[in-house]
Coordinates of C-alpha atoms and ligand atoms in Angstrom, one line a residue:
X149 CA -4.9 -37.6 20.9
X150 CA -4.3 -35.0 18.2
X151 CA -0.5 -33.3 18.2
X152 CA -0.3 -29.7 17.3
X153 CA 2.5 -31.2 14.7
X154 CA 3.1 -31.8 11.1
X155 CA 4.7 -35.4 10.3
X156 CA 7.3 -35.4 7.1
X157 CA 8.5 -38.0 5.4
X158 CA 11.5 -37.4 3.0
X159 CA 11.4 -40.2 0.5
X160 CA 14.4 -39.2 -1.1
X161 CA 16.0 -41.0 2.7
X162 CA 13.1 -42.4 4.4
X163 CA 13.5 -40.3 7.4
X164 CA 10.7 -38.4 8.9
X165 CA 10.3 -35.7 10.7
X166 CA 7.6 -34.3 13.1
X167 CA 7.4 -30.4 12.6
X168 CA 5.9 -28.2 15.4
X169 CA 2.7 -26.1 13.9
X170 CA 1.9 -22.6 15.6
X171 CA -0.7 -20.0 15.0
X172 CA -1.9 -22.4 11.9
X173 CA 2.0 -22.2 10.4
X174 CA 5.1 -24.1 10.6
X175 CA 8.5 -23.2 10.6
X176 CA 10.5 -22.6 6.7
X177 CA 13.5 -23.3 8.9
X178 CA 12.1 -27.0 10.0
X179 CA 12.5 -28.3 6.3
X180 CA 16.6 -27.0 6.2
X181 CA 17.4 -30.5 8.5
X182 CA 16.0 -32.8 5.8
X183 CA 19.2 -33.5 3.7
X184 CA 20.3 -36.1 0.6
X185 CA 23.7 -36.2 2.3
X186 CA 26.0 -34.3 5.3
X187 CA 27.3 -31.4 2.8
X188 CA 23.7 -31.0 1.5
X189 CA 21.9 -27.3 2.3
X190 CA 18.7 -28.7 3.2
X191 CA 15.4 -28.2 1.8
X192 CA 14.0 -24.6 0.9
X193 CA 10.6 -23.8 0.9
X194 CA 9.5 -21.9 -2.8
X195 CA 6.9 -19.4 -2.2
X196 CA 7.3 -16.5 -5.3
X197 CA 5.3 -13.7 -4.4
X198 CA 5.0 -15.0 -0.9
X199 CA 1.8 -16.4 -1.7
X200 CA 1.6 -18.5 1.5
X201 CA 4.0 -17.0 3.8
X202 CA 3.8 -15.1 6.8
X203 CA 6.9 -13.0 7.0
X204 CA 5.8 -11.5 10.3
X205 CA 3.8 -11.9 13.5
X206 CA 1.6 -8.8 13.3
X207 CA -0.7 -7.5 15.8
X208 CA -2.4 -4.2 13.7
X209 CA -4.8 -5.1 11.2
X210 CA -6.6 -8.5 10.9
X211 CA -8.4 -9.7 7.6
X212 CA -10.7 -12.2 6.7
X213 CA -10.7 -12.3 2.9
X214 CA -13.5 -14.8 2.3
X215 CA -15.7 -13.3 5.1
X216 CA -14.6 -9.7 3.9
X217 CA -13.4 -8.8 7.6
X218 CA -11.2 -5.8 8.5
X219 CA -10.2 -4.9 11.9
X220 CA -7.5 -2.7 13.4
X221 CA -6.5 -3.6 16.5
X222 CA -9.8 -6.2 16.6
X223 CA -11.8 -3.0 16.0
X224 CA -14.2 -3.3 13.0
X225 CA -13.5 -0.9 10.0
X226 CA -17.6 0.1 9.6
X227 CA -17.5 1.1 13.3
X228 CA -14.0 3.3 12.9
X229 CA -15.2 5.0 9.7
X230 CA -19.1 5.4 11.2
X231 CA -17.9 6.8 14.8
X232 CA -13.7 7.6 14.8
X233 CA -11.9 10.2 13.0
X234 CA -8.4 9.7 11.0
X235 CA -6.7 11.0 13.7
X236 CA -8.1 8.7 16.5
X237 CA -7.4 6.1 14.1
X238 CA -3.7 6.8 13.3
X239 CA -3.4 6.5 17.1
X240 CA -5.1 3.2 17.3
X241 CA -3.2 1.7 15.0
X242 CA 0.4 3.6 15.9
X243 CA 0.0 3.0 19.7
X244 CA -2.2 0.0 20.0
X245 CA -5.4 1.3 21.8
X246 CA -7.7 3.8 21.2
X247 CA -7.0 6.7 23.3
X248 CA -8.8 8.7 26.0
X249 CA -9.7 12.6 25.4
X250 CA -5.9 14.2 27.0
X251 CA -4.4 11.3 24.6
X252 CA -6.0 12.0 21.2
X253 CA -5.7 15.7 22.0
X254 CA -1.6 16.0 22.3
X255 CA -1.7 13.2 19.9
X256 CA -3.6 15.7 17.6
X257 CA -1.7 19.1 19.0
X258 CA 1.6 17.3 18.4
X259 CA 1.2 16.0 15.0
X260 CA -0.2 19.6 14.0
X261 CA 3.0 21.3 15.0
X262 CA 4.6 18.9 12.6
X263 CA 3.1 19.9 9.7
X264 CA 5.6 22.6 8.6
X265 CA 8.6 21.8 6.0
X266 CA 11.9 22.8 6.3
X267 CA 11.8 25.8 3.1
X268 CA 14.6 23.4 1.4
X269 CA 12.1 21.1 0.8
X270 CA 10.0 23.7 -1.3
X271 CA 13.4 23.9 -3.5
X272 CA 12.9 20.4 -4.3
X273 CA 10.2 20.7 -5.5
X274 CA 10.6 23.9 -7.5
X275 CA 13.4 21.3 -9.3
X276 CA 10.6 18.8 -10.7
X277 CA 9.2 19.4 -13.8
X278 CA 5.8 20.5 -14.7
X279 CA 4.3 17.8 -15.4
X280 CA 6.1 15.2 -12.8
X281 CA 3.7 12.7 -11.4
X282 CA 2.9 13.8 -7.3
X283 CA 3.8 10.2 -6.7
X284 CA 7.5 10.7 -7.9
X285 CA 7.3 14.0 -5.5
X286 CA 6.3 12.6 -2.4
X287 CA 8.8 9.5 -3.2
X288 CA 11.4 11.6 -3.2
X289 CA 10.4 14.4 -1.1
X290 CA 10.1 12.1 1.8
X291 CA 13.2 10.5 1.5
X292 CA 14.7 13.5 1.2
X293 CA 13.3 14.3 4.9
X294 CA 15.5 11.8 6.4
X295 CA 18.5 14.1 5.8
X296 CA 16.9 16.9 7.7
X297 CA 16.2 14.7 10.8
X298 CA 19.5 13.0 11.1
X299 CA 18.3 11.8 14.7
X300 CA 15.6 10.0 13.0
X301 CA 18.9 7.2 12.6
X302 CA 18.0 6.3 16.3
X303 CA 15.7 3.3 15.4
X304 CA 15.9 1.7 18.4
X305 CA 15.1 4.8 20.7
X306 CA 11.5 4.8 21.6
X307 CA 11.0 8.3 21.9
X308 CA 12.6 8.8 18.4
X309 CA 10.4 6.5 17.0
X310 CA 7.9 8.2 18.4
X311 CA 9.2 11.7 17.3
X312 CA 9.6 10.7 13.9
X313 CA 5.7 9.3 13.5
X314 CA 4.9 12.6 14.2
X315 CA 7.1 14.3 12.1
X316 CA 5.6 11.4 9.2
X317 CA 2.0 12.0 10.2
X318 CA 2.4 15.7 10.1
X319 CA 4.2 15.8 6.5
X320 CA 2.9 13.9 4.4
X321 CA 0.0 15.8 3.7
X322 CA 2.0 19.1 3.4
X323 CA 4.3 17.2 0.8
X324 CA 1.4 16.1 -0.8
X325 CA 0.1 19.4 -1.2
X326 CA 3.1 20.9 -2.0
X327 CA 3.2 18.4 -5.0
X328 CA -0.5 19.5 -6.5
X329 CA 0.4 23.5 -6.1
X330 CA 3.9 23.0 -7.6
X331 CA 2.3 20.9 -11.0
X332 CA -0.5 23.7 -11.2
X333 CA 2.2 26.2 -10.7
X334 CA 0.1 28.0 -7.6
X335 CA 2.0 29.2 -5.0
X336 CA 2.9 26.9 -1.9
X337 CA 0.0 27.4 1.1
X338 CA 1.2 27.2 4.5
X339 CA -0.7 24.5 7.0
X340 CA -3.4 26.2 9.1
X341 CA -3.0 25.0 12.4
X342 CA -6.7 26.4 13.3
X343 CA -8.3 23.3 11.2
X344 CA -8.7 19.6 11.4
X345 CA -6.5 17.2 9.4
X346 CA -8.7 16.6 7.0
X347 CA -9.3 20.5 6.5
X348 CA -5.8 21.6 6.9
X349 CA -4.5 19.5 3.8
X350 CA -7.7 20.8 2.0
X351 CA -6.6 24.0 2.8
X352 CA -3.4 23.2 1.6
X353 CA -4.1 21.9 -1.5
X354 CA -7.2 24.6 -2.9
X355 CA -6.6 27.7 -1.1
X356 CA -7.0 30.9 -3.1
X357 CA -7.1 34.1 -2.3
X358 CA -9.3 33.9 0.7
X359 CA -7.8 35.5 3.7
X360 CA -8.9 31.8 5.5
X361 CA -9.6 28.8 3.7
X362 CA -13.1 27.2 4.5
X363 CA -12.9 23.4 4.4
X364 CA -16.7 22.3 3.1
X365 CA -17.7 20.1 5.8
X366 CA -18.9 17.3 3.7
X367 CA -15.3 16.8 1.8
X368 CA -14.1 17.5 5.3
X369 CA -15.8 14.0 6.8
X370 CA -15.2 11.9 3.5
X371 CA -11.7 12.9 3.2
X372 CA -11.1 12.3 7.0
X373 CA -13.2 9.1 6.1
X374 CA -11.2 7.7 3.2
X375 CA -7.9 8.6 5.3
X376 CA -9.5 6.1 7.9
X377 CA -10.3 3.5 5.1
X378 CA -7.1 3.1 3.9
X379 CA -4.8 3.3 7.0
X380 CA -3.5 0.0 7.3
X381 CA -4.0 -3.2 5.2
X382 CA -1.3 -5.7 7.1
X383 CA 1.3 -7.5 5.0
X384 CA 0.2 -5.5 1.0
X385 CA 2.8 -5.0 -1.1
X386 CA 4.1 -1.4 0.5
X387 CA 3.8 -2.3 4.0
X388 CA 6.3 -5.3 3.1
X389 CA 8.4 -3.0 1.6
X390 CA 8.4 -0.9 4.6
X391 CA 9.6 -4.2 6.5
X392 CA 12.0 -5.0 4.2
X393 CA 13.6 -1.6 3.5
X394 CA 13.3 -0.8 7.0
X395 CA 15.0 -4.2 8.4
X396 CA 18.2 -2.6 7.2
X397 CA 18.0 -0.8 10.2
X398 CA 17.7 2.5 7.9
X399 CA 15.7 5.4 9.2
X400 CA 12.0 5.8 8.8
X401 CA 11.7 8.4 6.1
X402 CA 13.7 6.5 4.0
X403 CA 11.8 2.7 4.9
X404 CA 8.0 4.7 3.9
X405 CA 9.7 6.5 1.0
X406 CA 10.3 2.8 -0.3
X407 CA 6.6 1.8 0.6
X408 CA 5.3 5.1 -1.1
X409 CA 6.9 4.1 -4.6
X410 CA 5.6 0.1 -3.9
X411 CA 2.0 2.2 -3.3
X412 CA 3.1 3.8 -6.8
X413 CA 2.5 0.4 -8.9
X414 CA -0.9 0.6 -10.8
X415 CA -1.9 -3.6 -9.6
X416 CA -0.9 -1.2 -5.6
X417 CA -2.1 2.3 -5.2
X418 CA -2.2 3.2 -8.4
X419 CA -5.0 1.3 -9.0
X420 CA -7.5 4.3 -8.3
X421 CA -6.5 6.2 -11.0
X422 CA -6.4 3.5 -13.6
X423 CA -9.9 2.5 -12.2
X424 CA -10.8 6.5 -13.5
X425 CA -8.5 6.1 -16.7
X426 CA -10.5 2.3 -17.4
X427 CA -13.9 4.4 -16.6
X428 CA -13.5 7.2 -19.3
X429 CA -12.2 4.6 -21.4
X430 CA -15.8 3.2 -21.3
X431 CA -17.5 6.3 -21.5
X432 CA -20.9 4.8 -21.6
X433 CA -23.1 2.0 -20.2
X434 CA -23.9 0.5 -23.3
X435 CA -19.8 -0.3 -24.0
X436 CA -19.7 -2.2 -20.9
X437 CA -20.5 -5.5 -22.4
X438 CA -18.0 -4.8 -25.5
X439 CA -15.2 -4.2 -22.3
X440 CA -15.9 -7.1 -20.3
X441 CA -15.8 -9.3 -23.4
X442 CA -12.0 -7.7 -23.4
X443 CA -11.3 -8.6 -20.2
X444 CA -12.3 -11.9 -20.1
X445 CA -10.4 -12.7 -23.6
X446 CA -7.1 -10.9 -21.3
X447 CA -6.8 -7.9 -23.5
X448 CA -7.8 -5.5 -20.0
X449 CA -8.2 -5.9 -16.2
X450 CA -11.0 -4.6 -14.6
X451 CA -8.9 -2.7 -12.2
X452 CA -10.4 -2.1 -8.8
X453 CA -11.9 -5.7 -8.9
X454 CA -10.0 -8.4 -7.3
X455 CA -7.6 -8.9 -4.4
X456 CA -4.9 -11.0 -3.2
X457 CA -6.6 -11.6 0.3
X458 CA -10.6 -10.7 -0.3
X459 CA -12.5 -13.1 -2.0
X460 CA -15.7 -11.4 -1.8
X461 CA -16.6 -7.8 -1.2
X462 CA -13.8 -5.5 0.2
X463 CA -15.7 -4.2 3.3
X464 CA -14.2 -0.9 2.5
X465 CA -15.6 -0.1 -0.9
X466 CA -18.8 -0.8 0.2
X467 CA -18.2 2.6 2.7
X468 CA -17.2 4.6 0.2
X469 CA -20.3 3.8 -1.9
X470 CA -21.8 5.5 1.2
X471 CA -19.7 8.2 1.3
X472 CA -20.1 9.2 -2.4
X473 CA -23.9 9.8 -1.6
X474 CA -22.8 12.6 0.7
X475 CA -19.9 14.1 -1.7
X476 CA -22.6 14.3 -4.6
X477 CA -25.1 15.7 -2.7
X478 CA -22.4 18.9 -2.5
X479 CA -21.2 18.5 -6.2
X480 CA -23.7 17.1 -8.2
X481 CA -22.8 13.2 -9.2
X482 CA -20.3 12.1 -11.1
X483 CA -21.6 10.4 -14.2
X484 CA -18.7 7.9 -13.9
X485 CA -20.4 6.7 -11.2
X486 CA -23.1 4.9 -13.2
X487 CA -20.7 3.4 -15.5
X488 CA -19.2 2.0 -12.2
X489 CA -22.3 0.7 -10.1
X490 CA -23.5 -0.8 -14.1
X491 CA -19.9 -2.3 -14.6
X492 CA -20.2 -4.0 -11.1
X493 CA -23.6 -5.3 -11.8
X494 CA -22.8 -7.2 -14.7
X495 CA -19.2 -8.2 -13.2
X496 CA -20.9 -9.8 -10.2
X497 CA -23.2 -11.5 -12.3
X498 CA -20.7 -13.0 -14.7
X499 CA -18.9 -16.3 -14.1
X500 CA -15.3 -15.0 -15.2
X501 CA -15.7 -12.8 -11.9
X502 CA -17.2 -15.0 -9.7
X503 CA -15.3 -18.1 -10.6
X504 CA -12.6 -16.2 -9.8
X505 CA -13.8 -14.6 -6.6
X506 CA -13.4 -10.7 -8.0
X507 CA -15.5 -8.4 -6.1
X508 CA -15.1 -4.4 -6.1
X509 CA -11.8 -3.3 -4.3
X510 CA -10.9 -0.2 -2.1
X511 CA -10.2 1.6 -5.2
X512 CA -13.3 0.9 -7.5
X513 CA -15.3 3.9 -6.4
X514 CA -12.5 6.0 -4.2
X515 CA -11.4 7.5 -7.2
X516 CA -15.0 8.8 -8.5
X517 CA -15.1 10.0 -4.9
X518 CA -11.6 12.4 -5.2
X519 CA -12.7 13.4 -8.6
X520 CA -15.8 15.1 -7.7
X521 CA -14.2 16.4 -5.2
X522 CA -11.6 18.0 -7.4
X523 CA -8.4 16.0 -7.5
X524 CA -6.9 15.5 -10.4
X525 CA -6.6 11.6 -10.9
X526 CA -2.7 12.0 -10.4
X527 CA -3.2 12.5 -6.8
X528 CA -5.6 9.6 -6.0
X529 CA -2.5 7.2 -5.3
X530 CA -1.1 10.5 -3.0
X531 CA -4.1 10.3 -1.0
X532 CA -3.9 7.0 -0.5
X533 CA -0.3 7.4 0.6
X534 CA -1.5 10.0 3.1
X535 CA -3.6 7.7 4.9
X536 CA -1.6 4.2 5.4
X537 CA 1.3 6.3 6.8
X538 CA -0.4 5.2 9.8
X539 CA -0.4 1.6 8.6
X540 CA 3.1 2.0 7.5
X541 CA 4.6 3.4 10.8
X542 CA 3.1 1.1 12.9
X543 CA 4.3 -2.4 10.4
X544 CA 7.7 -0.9 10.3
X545 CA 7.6 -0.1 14.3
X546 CA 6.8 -3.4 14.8
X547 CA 9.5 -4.7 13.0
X548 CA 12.1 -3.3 15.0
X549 CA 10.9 -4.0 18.2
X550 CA 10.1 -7.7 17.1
X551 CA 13.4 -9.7 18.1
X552 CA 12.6 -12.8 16.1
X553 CA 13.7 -10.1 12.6
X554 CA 16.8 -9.8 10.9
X555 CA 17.7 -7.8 7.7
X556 CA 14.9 -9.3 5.3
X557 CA 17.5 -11.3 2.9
X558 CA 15.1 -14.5 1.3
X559 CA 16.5 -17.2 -0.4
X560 CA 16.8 -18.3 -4.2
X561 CA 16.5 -21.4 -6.6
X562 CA 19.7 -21.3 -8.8
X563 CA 18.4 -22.6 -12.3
X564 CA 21.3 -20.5 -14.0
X565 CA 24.6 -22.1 -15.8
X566 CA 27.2 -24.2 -13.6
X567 CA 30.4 -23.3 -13.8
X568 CA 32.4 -22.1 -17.0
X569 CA 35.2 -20.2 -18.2
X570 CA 36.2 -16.9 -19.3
X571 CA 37.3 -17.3 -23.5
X572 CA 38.6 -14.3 -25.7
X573 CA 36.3 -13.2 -27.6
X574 CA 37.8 -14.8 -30.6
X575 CA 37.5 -18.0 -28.9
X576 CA 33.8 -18.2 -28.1
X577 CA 31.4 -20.5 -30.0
X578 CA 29.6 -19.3 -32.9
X579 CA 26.8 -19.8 -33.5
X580 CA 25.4 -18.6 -30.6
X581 CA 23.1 -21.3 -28.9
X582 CA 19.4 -20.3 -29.2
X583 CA 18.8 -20.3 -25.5
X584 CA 21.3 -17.7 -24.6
X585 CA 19.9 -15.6 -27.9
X586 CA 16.5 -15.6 -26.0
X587 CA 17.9 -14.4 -22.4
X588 CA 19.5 -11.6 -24.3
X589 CA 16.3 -10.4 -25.8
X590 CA 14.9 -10.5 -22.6
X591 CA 17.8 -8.3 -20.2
Ligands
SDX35 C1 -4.8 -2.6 -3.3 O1 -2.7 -6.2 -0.7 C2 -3.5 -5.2 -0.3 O2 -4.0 -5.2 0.8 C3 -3.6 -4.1 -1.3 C4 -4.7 -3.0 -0.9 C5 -4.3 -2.3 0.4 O3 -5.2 -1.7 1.0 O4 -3.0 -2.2 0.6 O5 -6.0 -3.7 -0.6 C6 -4.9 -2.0 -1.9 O6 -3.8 -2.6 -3.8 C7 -6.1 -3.1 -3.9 C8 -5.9 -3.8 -5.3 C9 -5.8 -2.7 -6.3 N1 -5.4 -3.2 -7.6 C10 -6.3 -3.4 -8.6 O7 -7.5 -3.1 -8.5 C11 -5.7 -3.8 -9.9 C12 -6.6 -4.9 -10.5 N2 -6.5 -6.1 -9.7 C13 -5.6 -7.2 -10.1 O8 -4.4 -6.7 -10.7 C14 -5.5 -8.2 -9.0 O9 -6.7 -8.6 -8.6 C15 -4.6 -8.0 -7.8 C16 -3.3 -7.5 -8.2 C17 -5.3 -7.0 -6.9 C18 -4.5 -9.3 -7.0 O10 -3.7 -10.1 -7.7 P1 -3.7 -11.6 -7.4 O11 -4.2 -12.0 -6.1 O12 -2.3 -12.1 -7.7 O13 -4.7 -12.1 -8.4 P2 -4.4 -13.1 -9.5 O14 -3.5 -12.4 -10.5 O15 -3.9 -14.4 -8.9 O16 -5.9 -13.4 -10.1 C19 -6.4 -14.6 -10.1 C20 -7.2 -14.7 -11.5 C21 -6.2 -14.5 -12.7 O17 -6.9 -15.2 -13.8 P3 -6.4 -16.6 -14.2 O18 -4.9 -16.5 -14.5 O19 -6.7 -17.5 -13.1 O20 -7.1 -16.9 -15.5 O21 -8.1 -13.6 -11.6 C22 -7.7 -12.7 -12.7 C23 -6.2 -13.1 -13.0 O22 -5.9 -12.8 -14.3 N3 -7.8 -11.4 -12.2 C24 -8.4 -10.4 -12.9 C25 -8.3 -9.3 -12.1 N4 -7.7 -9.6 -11.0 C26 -7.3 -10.9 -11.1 N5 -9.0 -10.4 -14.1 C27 -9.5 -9.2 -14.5 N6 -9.5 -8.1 -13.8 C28 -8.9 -8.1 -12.6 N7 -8.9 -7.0 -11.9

């Protein structure tokens, strides 16, 4: 009868070992009893990039890359975005389940009367240049929160935990906003309790001098649409860093300002805006052959294609196709927009792309969505921040109420030099040996 076990045989002894498999893994640690000798470490297990590893039991957001699946909390993202709102959403994916009316309306109430700064924080930004990206902002801006709520220490206190989601959920989009005004040199516009999420950050961002801003209710639904898009994407490249930061044991502010600036890298969050910069680039259908020669020689990346996990169509960028219907029915469409849907076609139809499995990503057509919109393309990877706070509050949350996790401190391969010792520098070898002439070119 089949085991639920892995047999090993170590050929460098002869011994084998039978390994216990669980939820379709087995354990790194299993391999460190399969030793040469008594004083030997054991095996390791080499993984760069974590390829194949599952640093985490996880109970948010499930993905199946080949079937392009994405749930949270086993609810699928097409039903969330048709029928849910960002702020039902958050709550899903913060608390687990989605909530009845009283629920989502203190959730709502609460995270509203959290979306004040301390006037400190308005200083800070006053101290950034010009021209600073928004990204650096919020970075630092919501690291810098941390030392305002000093309470926000007490990881393990469930209420502070709970306290300090709200305080996240409620900021970042008043940070955000105080980042745009501050690099247009406008003056800072307080939140407006009286509108949704969605509309209180728009009114945040573009209010004039109208006694009340008045959200169009068009950007109001994408916006609160794309927040709900890209609220959790289990173990990418920021949430990890929100795990690893935060297994430290440091506060919250300080764990999400670590997986805002991993959300800054342009292969991360950034990929939006380089999707926009790679569009104008092309400027016209009939160059699209010319760049996709380029790509295929390695000379570009057709950013917004490809994944680490899909390997076929992200399920979220085909929403926002949908979504960009109703934005340009309000501002006309963005030309941009053909250049995309043309580049896709031809990608999709190329064997480069599909040998390789690249398909359109979440941030192929977001970006032609926030420009028409009026964003400037620096605050595409802000937005996207804005929305996986969710995502990020509820990895890191799980982290520290998962008892199996430690602080997050991987192992290494030593290739470098064995021992040697120290000579006076009139004593060391000339010529230098090609090998370390190389490293120092590199460091
Ligand atoms: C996000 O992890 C997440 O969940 C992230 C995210 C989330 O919601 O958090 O989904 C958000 O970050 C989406 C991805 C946004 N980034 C981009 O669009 C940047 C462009 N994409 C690539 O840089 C790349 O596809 C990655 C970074 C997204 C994925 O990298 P992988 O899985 O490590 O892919 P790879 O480098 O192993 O690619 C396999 C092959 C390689 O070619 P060969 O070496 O086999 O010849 O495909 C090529 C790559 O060179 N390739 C691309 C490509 N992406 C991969 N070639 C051209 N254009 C691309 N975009």
């Amino acid at each position: 009868m089949a085991k639920d076990t892995l047999t090993v045989t170590d050929n460098r002894t002869g011994k084998t070992f039978e390994l216990d498999i669980a939820d379709g893994s087995i354990r790194a640690m299993d391999f460190r009893q399969m030793k040469i000798s008594d004083d030997d470490f054991g095996l390791l297990v080499y993984d760069p990039s974590l390829l194949n590893t599952a640093s985490c039991k996880s109970s948010v957001t499930y993905i199946d890359g080949d079937k392009g699946i994405l749930r949270y909390r086993g609810y699928p993202i097409e039903e969330l975005a048709e029928h849910s709102s960002y702020m039902e959403t958050a709550y899903l994916i913060v608390k687990g389940e989605l909530p009845d009316e009283q629920h989502l309306n203190d959730w709502s109430y609460n995270i509203t009367m959290h979306t004040m700064v301390h006037q400190n924080i308005e200083k800070f930004m006053d101290g950034f240049r010009y021209d600073a990206h928004p990204m650096g902002m919020l970075v630092s801006t919501c690291a810098a929160l941390s030392t305002f709520y000093p309470d926000a220490k007490e990881i393990f206190d469930v209420e502070s935990r709970r306290l300090q989601a709200r305080r996240l959920l409620g900021k970042m989009p008043t940070l955000a906003a105080l980042a745009y005004r501050h690099s247009l040199g406008l003056p800072y516009v307080l939140p407006d309790n009286d509108l949704s999420y969605a509309g209180n950050f728009l009114s945040m961002m573009f209010k004039m001098t109208e006694q009340k801003f008045q959200p169009k209710p068009a950007f109001e639904r994408a916006l609160d649409v794309l927040f709900i898009l890209h609220a959790d994407h289990e173990q990418n490249c920021s949430a990890n860093a929100a795990r690893a930061v935060g297994s430290s044991q440091v506060d919250p502010y300080s764990a999400i300002a670590s997986a805002t600036a991993a959300l800054y890298g342009p292969l991360h969050g950034g990929a939006n805006e380089a999707v926009i910069n790679m569009l104008n680039e092309i400027q016209s259908v009939d160059r699209i052959p010319e760049f996709i020669e380029g790509v295929k020689k390695g000379e570009a990346k057709l950013m917004g294609f490809g994944h680490r996990i899909y390997k076929n169509y992200d399920p979220r960028a085909r929403i926002i196709q949908e979504i960009a219907h109703d934005v340009f029915e309000e501002t006309g469409k963005n030309p941009l927009i053909d250049i995309a849907k043309e580049l896709e076609r031809i990608a999709l139809g190329d064997d480069y792309f599909i040998e390789r499995k690249l398909y359109p990503n979440v941030d192929f057509y977001s970006g032609i969505i926030y420009q028409a919109m009026g964003f400037p393309v620096s605050m595409f990877p802000v937005l996207f921040a804005i929305g996986r706070t969710s995502g990020w509050l509820a990895q890191w949350s799980e982290m520290v109420t998962d008892e199996e996790q430690k602080i997050t401190r991987p192992r290494q391969l030593y290739l470098g030099e064995d021992i040697r010792h120290y000579l006076p520098i009139y004593k060391r070898p000339e010529p230098m040996t090609k090998e370390r002439r190389l490293l120092l070119e590199r460091l």
